[in-house]
PDB file of C-alpha atoms and ligand atoms in Angstrom:
ATOM      1  CA  MET A   1     110.822 117.041 102.582  1.00 52.00           C
ATOM      2  CA  THR A   2     109.291 113.575 103.128  1.00 55.00           C
ATOM      3  CA  ALA A   3     107.841 112.650 106.529  1.00 57.00           C
ATOM      4  CA  ALA A   4     109.938 110.200 108.551  1.00 63.00           C
ATOM      5  CA  ALA A   5     108.495 106.679 108.766  1.00 65.00           C
ATOM      6  CA  PRO A   6     106.942 105.998 112.193  1.00 68.00           C
ATOM      7  CA  ALA A   7     109.141 104.022 114.581  1.00 82.00           C
ATOM      8  CA  PRO A   8     108.401 100.294 114.616  1.00 91.00           C
ATOM      9  CA  ASP A   9     106.314  99.084 117.527  1.00 96.00           C
ATOM     10  CA  ARG A  10     105.525  95.768 119.166  1.00 98.00           C
ATOM     11  CA  PHE A  11     101.968  94.400 119.033  1.00 98.00           C
ATOM     12  CA  ALA A  12     100.242  91.275 120.326  1.00 98.00           C
ATOM     13  CA  VAL A  13      97.630  89.888 117.950  1.00 98.00           C
ATOM     14  CA  CYS A  14      95.400  87.086 119.191  1.00 98.00           C
ATOM     15  CA  PHE A  15      93.087  84.892 117.153  1.00 98.00           C
ATOM     16  CA  SER A  16      90.131  83.242 118.876  1.00 98.00           C
ATOM     17  CA  GLY A  17      87.392  81.028 117.531  1.00 98.00           C
ATOM     18  CA  GLY A  18      84.973  83.611 116.183  1.00 98.00           C
ATOM     19  CA  SER A  19      84.155  83.722 112.514  1.00 98.00           C
ATOM     20  CA  GLY A  20      86.250  86.219 110.533  1.00 98.00           C
ATOM     21  CA  ILE A  21      89.777  84.869 110.835  1.00 97.00           C
ATOM     22  CA  ALA A  22      90.482  86.955 107.702  1.00 98.00           C
ATOM     23  CA  TYR A  23      90.431  90.082 109.879  1.00 98.00           C
ATOM     24  CA  GLY A  24      93.190  88.753 112.108  1.00 98.00           C
ATOM     25  CA  LEU A  25      95.287  87.459 109.220  1.00 98.00           C
ATOM     26  CA  ARG A  26      95.088  90.771 107.371  1.00 98.00           C
ATOM     27  CA  LEU A  27      95.887  92.764 110.517  1.00 98.00           C
ATOM     28  CA  VAL A  28      99.051  90.749 111.131  1.00 98.00           C
ATOM     29  CA  GLU A  29     100.061  91.089 107.484  1.00 98.00           C
ATOM     30  CA  VAL A  30      99.605  94.883 107.483  1.00 98.00           C
ATOM     31  CA  LEU A  31     101.455  95.388 110.784  1.00 98.00           C
ATOM     32  CA  LEU A  32     104.392  93.256 109.634  1.00 98.00           C
ATOM     33  CA  ALA A  33     104.518  94.954 106.227  1.00 97.00           C
ATOM     34  CA  ALA A  34     104.667  98.324 108.018  1.00 97.00           C
ATOM     35  CA  GLY A  35     107.779  97.140 109.873  1.00 97.00           C
ATOM     36  CA  HIS A  36     106.182  96.366 113.226  1.00 98.00           C
ATOM     37  CA  GLU A  37     106.948  93.366 115.414  1.00 98.00           C
ATOM     38  CA  VAL A  38     103.978  91.057 115.985  1.00 98.00           C
ATOM     39  CA  HIS A  39     103.546  88.486 118.735  1.00 98.00           C
ATOM     40  CA  LEU A  40     100.834  86.100 117.588  1.00 98.00           C
ATOM     41  CA  CYS A  41      98.875  83.542 119.556  1.00 97.00           C
ATOM     42  CA  ALA A  42      95.670  81.644 118.866  1.00 97.00           C
ATOM     43  CA  THR A  43      93.167  79.570 120.751  1.00 97.00           C
ATOM     44  CA  GLU A  44      92.497  75.962 119.835  1.00 96.00           C
ATOM     45  CA  ALA A  45      89.149  76.973 118.294  1.00 97.00           C
ATOM     46  CA  ALA A  46      90.880  79.613 116.157  1.00 97.00           C
ATOM     47  CA  GLY A  47      92.802  76.763 114.520  1.00 95.00           C
ATOM     48  CA  ARG A  48      89.522  75.092 113.633  1.00 95.00           C
ATOM     49  CA  VAL A  49      88.152  78.322 112.165  1.00 96.00           C
ATOM     50  CA  LEU A  50      91.360  78.695 110.129  1.00 95.00           C
ATOM     51  CA  VAL A  51      90.750  75.278 108.622  1.00 94.00           C
ATOM     52  CA  HIS A  52      87.095  76.048 107.814  1.00 95.00           C
ATOM     53  CA  GLU A  53      87.392  79.650 106.637  1.00 96.00           C
ATOM     54  CA  ALA A  54      90.878  79.938 105.183  1.00 92.00           C
ATOM     55  CA  GLY A  55      91.270  76.347 104.019  1.00 88.00           C
ATOM     56  CA  ALA A  56      94.517  76.243 105.954  1.00 80.00           C
ATOM     57  CA  ALA A  57      96.111  72.790 106.099  1.00 84.00           C
ATOM     58  CA  ILE A  58      97.370  72.964 109.658  1.00 84.00           C
ATOM     59  CA  ASP A  59      97.990  70.544 112.461  1.00 86.00           C
ATOM     60  CA  LEU A  60      95.355  71.495 115.045  1.00 85.00           C
ATOM     61  CA  ALA A  61      97.517  70.219 117.900  1.00 84.00           C
ATOM     62  CA  ARG A  62     100.490  72.483 116.978  1.00 84.00           C
ATOM     63  CA  PRO A  63      99.371  74.864 114.228  1.00 87.00           C
ATOM     64  CA  ASP A  64     102.208  76.421 112.216  1.00 92.00           C
ATOM     65  CA  LEU A  65     100.774  79.941 112.099  1.00 95.00           C
ATOM     66  CA  ALA A  66     103.979  81.455 110.695  1.00 96.00           C
ATOM     67  CA  SER A  67     103.446  79.526 107.459  1.00 94.00           C
ATOM     68  CA  LEU A  68     100.323  81.636 106.820  1.00 94.00           C
ATOM     69  CA  PHE A  69     102.478  84.689 106.083  1.00 96.00           C
ATOM     70  CA  ALA A  70     104.920  85.494 103.294  1.00 96.00           C
ATOM     71  CA  ALA A  71     108.516  84.575 104.139  1.00 96.00           C
ATOM     72  CA  PRO A  72     109.913  88.165 104.093  1.00 96.00           C
ATOM     73  CA  LEU A  73     107.335  89.221 106.703  1.00 96.00           C
ATOM     74  CA  ARG A  74     108.097  86.367 109.087  1.00 97.00           C
ATOM     75  CA  THR A  75     111.344  87.909 110.359  1.00 97.00           C
ATOM     76  CA  ARG A  76     109.302  90.226 112.592  1.00 97.00           C
ATOM     77  CA  LEU A  77     106.713  87.614 113.571  1.00 98.00           C
ATOM     78  CA  HIS A  78     106.857  85.682 116.842  1.00 97.00           C
ATOM     79  CA  VAL A  79     104.319  82.875 117.144  1.00 97.00           C
ATOM     80  CA  HIS A  80     103.528  81.540 120.603  1.00 97.00           C
ATOM     81  CA  ALA A  81     101.708  78.377 121.627  1.00 95.00           C
ATOM     82  CA  ARG A  82      98.387  78.953 123.339  1.00 95.00           C
ATOM     83  CA  ASP A  83      99.700  77.499 126.599  1.00 95.00           C
ATOM     84  CA  ALA A  84     102.994  79.491 126.514  1.00 96.00           C
ATOM     85  CA  VAL A  85     102.175  81.663 129.488  1.00 91.00           C
ATOM     86  CA  GLU A  86     105.853  82.628 129.774  1.00 94.00           C
ATOM     87  CA  ALA A  87     105.770  84.282 126.317  1.00 97.00           C
ATOM     88  CA  ALA A  88     106.132  88.052 125.824  1.00 97.00           C
ATOM     89  CA  PRO A  89     102.392  88.875 125.617  1.00 97.00           C
ATOM     90  CA  ALA A  90     101.918  87.320 129.066  1.00 97.00           C
ATOM     91  CA  SER A  91     104.199  89.878 130.698  1.00 97.00           C
ATOM     92  CA  GLY A  92     103.519  93.491 131.492  1.00 97.00           C
ATOM     93  CA  SER A  93     107.203  94.302 131.069  1.00 97.00           C
ATOM     94  CA  ALA A  94     107.567  92.976 127.516  1.00 96.00           C
ATOM     95  CA  GLY A  95     106.907  96.355 125.925  1.00 96.00           C
ATOM     96  CA  ILE A  96     103.805  95.375 123.987  1.00 98.00           C
ATOM     97  CA  ARG A  97     102.199  98.624 122.795  1.00 97.00           C
ATOM     98  CA  ALA A  98      98.726  97.225 122.166  1.00 98.00           C
ATOM     99  CA  THR A  99      96.890  93.909 122.121  1.00 98.00           C
ATOM    100  CA  ILE A 100      94.230  93.029 119.584  1.00 98.00           C
ATOM    101  CA  VAL A 101      91.898  90.016 119.744  1.00 99.00           C
ATOM    102  CA  ALA A 102      90.559  89.538 116.214  1.00 98.00           C
ATOM    103  CA  PRO A 103      88.295  87.742 115.764  1.00 98.00           C
ATOM    104  CA  CYS A 104      87.023  87.584 119.326  1.00 98.00           C
ATOM    105  CA  SER A 105      84.609  84.736 120.081  1.00 98.00           C
ATOM    106  CA  MET A 106      81.890  85.207 122.674  1.00 98.00           C
ATOM    107  CA  GLY A 107      83.653  82.647 124.859  1.00 98.00           C
ATOM    108  CA  THR A 108      86.977  84.490 124.828  1.00 98.00           C
ATOM    109  CA  LEU A 109      85.145  87.803 125.269  1.00 98.00           C
ATOM    110  CA  ALA A 110      83.448  86.451 128.394  1.00 98.00           C
ATOM    111  CA  ARG A 111      86.655  85.058 129.846  1.00 98.00           C
ATOM    112  CA  ILE A 112      88.574  88.299 129.241  1.00 98.00           C
ATOM    113  CA  ALA A 113      85.762  90.334 130.809  1.00 98.00           C
ATOM    114  CA  HIS A 114      85.983  88.158 133.919  1.00 98.00           C
ATOM    115  CA  GLY A 115      89.765  87.824 134.171  1.00 98.00           C
ATOM    116  CA  PHE A 116      90.111  84.085 133.547  1.00 98.00           C
ATOM    117  CA  SER A 117      93.563  84.174 131.857  1.00 97.00           C
ATOM    118  CA  SER A 118      93.211  80.457 131.093  1.00 97.00           C
ATOM    119  CA  ASN A 119      95.369  80.598 127.942  1.00 98.00           C
ATOM    120  CA  LEU A 120      97.847  83.022 126.372  1.00 98.00           C
ATOM    121  CA  VAL A 121      95.151  84.907 124.441  1.00 98.00           C
ATOM    122  CA  GLU A 122      93.178  85.646 127.605  1.00 98.00           C
ATOM    123  CA  ARG A 123      96.344  86.414 129.577  1.00 98.00           C
ATOM    124  CA  ALA A 124      97.605  88.832 126.903  1.00 98.00           C
ATOM    125  CA  ALA A 125      94.301  90.701 127.064  1.00 98.00           C
ATOM    126  CA  ASP A 126      94.379  90.662 130.869  1.00 98.00           C
ATOM    127  CA  VAL A 127      97.895  92.136 130.836  1.00 98.00           C
ATOM    128  CA  ALA A 128      96.830  94.948 128.491  1.00 98.00           C
ATOM    129  CA  LEU A 129      93.979  95.829 130.860  1.00 98.00           C
ATOM    130  CA  LYS A 130      96.106  95.751 133.991  1.00 98.00           C
ATOM    131  CA  GLU A 131      98.859  97.814 132.351  1.00 98.00           C
ATOM    132  CA  GLY A 132      96.384 100.345 130.986  1.00 98.00           C
ATOM    133  CA  ARG A 133      97.521  99.680 127.423  1.00 98.00           C
ATOM    134  CA  PRO A 134      95.158  99.565 124.431  1.00 98.00           C
ATOM    135  CA  LEU A 135      93.147  96.367 124.175  1.00 98.00           C
ATOM    136  CA  VAL A 136      91.031  96.076 121.036  1.00 98.00           C
ATOM    137  CA  VAL A 137      88.527  93.234 120.880  1.00 98.00           C
ATOM    138  CA  VAL A 138      86.785  92.493 117.585  1.00 98.00           C
ATOM    139  CA  PRO A 139      83.727  90.459 118.590  1.00 98.00           C
ATOM    140  CA  ARG A 140      81.741  88.555 116.023  1.00 98.00           C
ATOM    141  CA  GLU A 141      78.364  86.965 116.660  1.00 98.00           C
ATOM    142  CA  THR A 142      74.800  87.572 115.564  1.00 98.00           C
ATOM    143  CA  PRO A 143      72.275  87.923 117.031  1.00 98.00           C
ATOM    144  CA  LEU A 144      73.741  89.066 120.329  1.00 98.00           C
ATOM    145  CA  SER A 145      72.324  87.748 123.603  1.00 98.00           C
ATOM    146  CA  ILE A 146      72.134  89.802 126.789  1.00 98.00           C
ATOM    147  CA  VAL A 147      75.120  87.795 128.052  1.00 98.00           C
ATOM    148  CA  HIS A 148      77.177  88.886 125.030  1.00 98.00           C
ATOM    149  CA  LEU A 149      76.061  92.515 125.359  1.00 98.00           C
ATOM    150  CA  GLU A 150      76.763  92.629 129.088  1.00 98.00           C
ATOM    151  CA  ASN A 151      80.233  91.185 128.589  1.00 98.00           C
ATOM    152  CA  MET A 152      80.966  93.794 125.916  1.00 98.00           C
ATOM    153  CA  LEU A 153      79.735  96.543 128.224  1.00 98.00           C
ATOM    154  CA  ALA A 154      81.900  95.177 131.047  1.00 98.00           C
ATOM    155  CA  LEU A 155      84.952  95.252 128.783  1.00 98.00           C
ATOM    156  CA  ALA A 156      84.187  98.759 127.536  1.00 98.00           C
ATOM    157  CA  ARG A 157      83.874  99.918 131.151  1.00 98.00           C
ATOM    158  CA  LEU A 158      87.246  98.336 131.900  1.00 98.00           C
ATOM    159  CA  GLY A 159      88.786 100.461 129.153  1.00 98.00           C
ATOM    160  CA  ALA A 160      88.882  98.006 126.261  1.00 98.00           C
ATOM    161  CA  ILE A 161      88.011  99.195 122.770  1.00 98.00           C
ATOM    162  CA  VAL A 162      85.078  97.069 121.600  1.00 98.00           C
ATOM    163  CA  LEU A 163      85.272  97.200 117.819  1.00 98.00           C
ATOM    164  CA  PRO A 164      82.750  94.760 116.345  1.00 98.00           C
ATOM    165  CA  ALA A 165      83.395  93.164 112.976  1.00 97.00           C
ATOM    166  CA  MET A 166      80.759  95.365 111.324  1.00 97.00           C
ATOM    167  CA  PRO A 167      82.054  96.574 107.975  1.00 97.00           C
ATOM    168  CA  GLY A 168      80.357  99.615 106.454  1.00 95.00           C
ATOM    169  CA  PHE A 169      79.208  99.752 102.860  1.00 94.00           C
ATOM    170  CA  TYR A 170      79.476 103.474 102.163  1.00 90.00           C
ATOM    171  CA  HIS A 171      82.892 102.995 100.575  1.00 89.00           C
ATOM    172  CA  ARG A 172      81.216 100.779  97.944  1.00 91.00           C
ATOM    173  CA  PRO A 173      83.157  97.575  98.482  1.00 94.00           C
ATOM    174  CA  GLN A 174      83.777  95.561  95.330  1.00 95.00           C
ATOM    175  CA  GLN A 175      85.190  92.434  96.908  1.00 97.00           C
ATOM    176  CA  VAL A 176      85.420  90.659 100.234  1.00 97.00           C
ATOM    177  CA  THR A 177      88.898  92.068 100.847  1.00 97.00           C
ATOM    178  CA  ASP A 178      87.416  95.591 100.787  1.00 97.00           C
ATOM    179  CA  LEU A 179      85.146  94.608 103.691  1.00 97.00           C
ATOM    180  CA  VAL A 180      88.033  93.034 105.584  1.00 98.00           C
ATOM    181  CA  ASP A 181      90.199  96.108 105.035  1.00 98.00           C
ATOM    182  CA  PHE A 182      87.402  98.359 106.295  1.00 97.00           C
ATOM    183  CA  VAL A 183      87.446  96.635 109.695  1.00 98.00           C
ATOM    184  CA  VAL A 184      91.239  96.320 109.836  1.00 98.00           C
ATOM    185  CA  GLY A 185      91.493 100.021 108.959  1.00 98.00           C
ATOM    186  CA  LYS A 186      89.222 100.840 111.911  1.00 98.00           C
ATOM    187  CA  ILE A 187      91.466  98.818 114.233  1.00 98.00           C
ATOM    188  CA  LEU A 188      94.568 100.620 112.965  1.00 98.00           C
ATOM    189  CA  ASP A 189      92.837 104.007 113.308  1.00 97.00           C
ATOM    190  CA  ARG A 190      92.108 103.322 116.981  1.00 97.00           C
ATOM    191  CA  LEU A 191      95.749 102.370 117.498  1.00 97.00           C
ATOM    192  CA  ARG A 192      96.928 105.440 115.563  1.00 96.00           C
ATOM    193  CA  VAL A 193      98.846 103.256 113.146  1.00 96.00           C
ATOM    194  CA  PRO A 194      98.982 105.012 109.746  1.00 95.00           C
ATOM    195  CA  HIS A 195      97.561 102.991 106.855  1.00 95.00           C
ATOM    196  CA  GLU A 196      96.108 103.336 103.390  1.00 93.00           C
ATOM    197  CA  LEU A 197      93.595 100.494 103.487  1.00 95.00           C
ATOM    198  CA  VAL A 198      90.467 102.591 102.895  1.00 90.00           C
ATOM    199  CA  ARG A 199      89.576 105.884 101.283  1.00 83.00           C
ATOM    200  CA  ARG A 200      88.738 108.642 103.776  1.00 83.00           C
ATOM    201  CA  TRP A 201      85.254 110.111 103.801  1.00 78.00           C
ATOM    202  CA  ARG A 202      85.555 113.896 103.684  1.00 74.00           C
ATOM    203  CA  THR A 203      82.125 115.475 103.160  1.00 70.00           C
ATOM    204  CA  PRO A 204      78.667 114.352 102.095  1.00 67.00           C
ATOM    205  CA  ASP A 205      78.145 117.737 100.347  1.00 66.00           C
ATOM    206  CA  ALA A 206      77.434 116.825  96.710  1.00 58.00           C
ATOM    207  CA  ALA A 207      78.210 120.376  95.593  1.00 62.00           C
ATOM    208  CA  ALA A 208      81.741 119.885  96.805  1.00 63.00           C
ATOM    209  CA  GLY A 209      82.208 117.021  94.345  1.00 65.00           C
ATOM    210  CA  SER A 210      83.231 113.550  95.446  1.00 67.00           C
ATOM    211  CA  PRO A 211      82.751 112.892  99.156  1.00 71.00           C
ATOM    212  CA  TRP A 212      86.015 110.986  99.079  1.00 67.00           C
ATOM    213  CA  ASP A 213      89.512 112.221  99.384  1.00 64.00           C
ATOM    214  CA  GLU A 214      90.639 110.889  96.026  1.00 57.00           C
ATOM    215  CA  GLY A 215      94.252 111.525  96.879  1.00 51.00           C
ATOM    216  CA  GLU A 216      94.110 109.101  99.775  1.00 46.00           C
ATOM    217  CA  ARG A 217      93.152 105.426  99.780  1.00 47.00           C
TER     218      ARG A 217
HETATM  219  C1  FMN B   1      83.746  77.907 111.598  1.00 88.45           C
HETATM  220  C2  FMN B   1      83.379  78.374 112.978  1.00 88.45           C
HETATM  221  C3  FMN B   1      82.824  79.622 113.147  1.00 88.45           C
HETATM  222  C4  FMN B   1      82.480  80.081 114.416  1.00 88.45           C
HETATM  223  N1  FMN B   1      81.987  81.355 114.547  1.00 88.45           N
HETATM  224  C5  FMN B   1      81.779  81.881 115.771  1.00 88.45           C
HETATM  225  C6  FMN B   1      81.427  83.247 115.923  1.00 88.45           C
HETATM  226  O1  FMN B   1      81.258  83.998 114.969  1.00 88.45           O
HETATM  227  N2  FMN B   1      81.297  83.736 117.189  1.00 88.45           N
HETATM  228  C7  FMN B   1      81.517  82.955 118.297  1.00 88.45           C
HETATM  229  O2  FMN B   1      81.415  83.477 119.408  1.00 88.45           O
HETATM  230  N3  FMN B   1      81.813  81.632 118.175  1.00 88.45           N
HETATM  231  C8  FMN B   1      81.966  81.082 116.952  1.00 88.45           C
HETATM  232  N4  FMN B   1      82.329  79.765 116.802  1.00 88.45           N
HETATM  233  C9  FMN B   1      82.346  78.910 117.996  1.00 88.45           C
HETATM  234  C10 FMN B   1      83.607  79.100 118.845  1.00 88.45           C
HETATM  235  O3  FMN B   1      84.744  78.748 118.074  1.00 88.45           O
HETATM  236  C11 FMN B   1      83.507  78.225 120.100  1.00 88.45           C
HETATM  237  O4  FMN B   1      82.536  78.768 120.987  1.00 88.45           O
HETATM  238  C12 FMN B   1      84.816  78.064 120.813  1.00 88.45           C
HETATM  239  O5  FMN B   1      84.636  77.276 121.964  1.00 88.45           O
HETATM  240  C13 FMN B   1      85.437  79.383 121.196  1.00 88.45           C
HETATM  241  O6  FMN B   1      86.667  79.107 121.819  1.00 88.45           O
HETATM  242  P1  FMN B   1      87.740  80.234 122.116  1.00 88.45           P
HETATM  243  O7  FMN B   1      87.007  81.373 122.718  1.00 88.45           O
HETATM  244  O8  FMN B   1      88.699  79.583 123.054  1.00 88.45           O
HETATM  245  O9  FMN B   1      88.406  80.582 120.828  1.00 88.45           O
HETATM  246  C14 FMN B   1      82.666  79.260 115.548  1.00 88.45           C
HETATM  247  C15 FMN B   1      83.234  77.991 115.368  1.00 88.45           C
HETATM  248  C16 FMN B   1      83.581  77.564 114.102  1.00 88.45           C
HETATM  249  C17 FMN B   1      84.201  76.204 113.934  1.00 88.45           C
END
């Protein structure tokens, strides 16, 4: 008997202007491919990072984020303008299961930690906190100042999941996408969304053979 596929859920994914837009793009792609509904919003700086890091040819004033995803996936994708504070992620009653800010710039991190809600990304995160729903922030900066660390601590104390973009290397990545999938896999693990992005580490006992579950990616 095969296990029933998990019921589709509704997620808010937010891009801000930290480096590592590939994490956010891959997360959206994987959630959509798994049949979930994704509400996507991005800060103005995220658009700039998209241009620099993904070579995306987008209009920075009104970026067409849907065009970044394959046509069959777009049916479950809802893209919202950064000032659309009437959009679903801005409301506690919209049935968003979890909100993920990936990448999360230090600026957006600070504003979420202090409840600014000055754009849809910050409001979506604020709503997740007030509703007691999972909020995953994926900060990216190095080195980290005391301001950055204190803001992360504040968010962790408020119940957010602070999941830095820190890929491991014990799975022996061969290409950049392996590193991206490592971090995206960690996000999905915290949200209890099943995935096969990375092999699972089972035991470091050499006598037991491979430390990896070879049957599982
Ligand atoms: C290519 C690029 C990479 C950047 N990388 C980072 C980063 O890793 N972390 C960060 O906090 N800011 C980074 N920044 C700067 C932020 O985008 C900038 O502080 C911006 O004001 C953040 O705005 P937002 O929080 O509204 O997205 C980067 C900017 C660019 C253009």
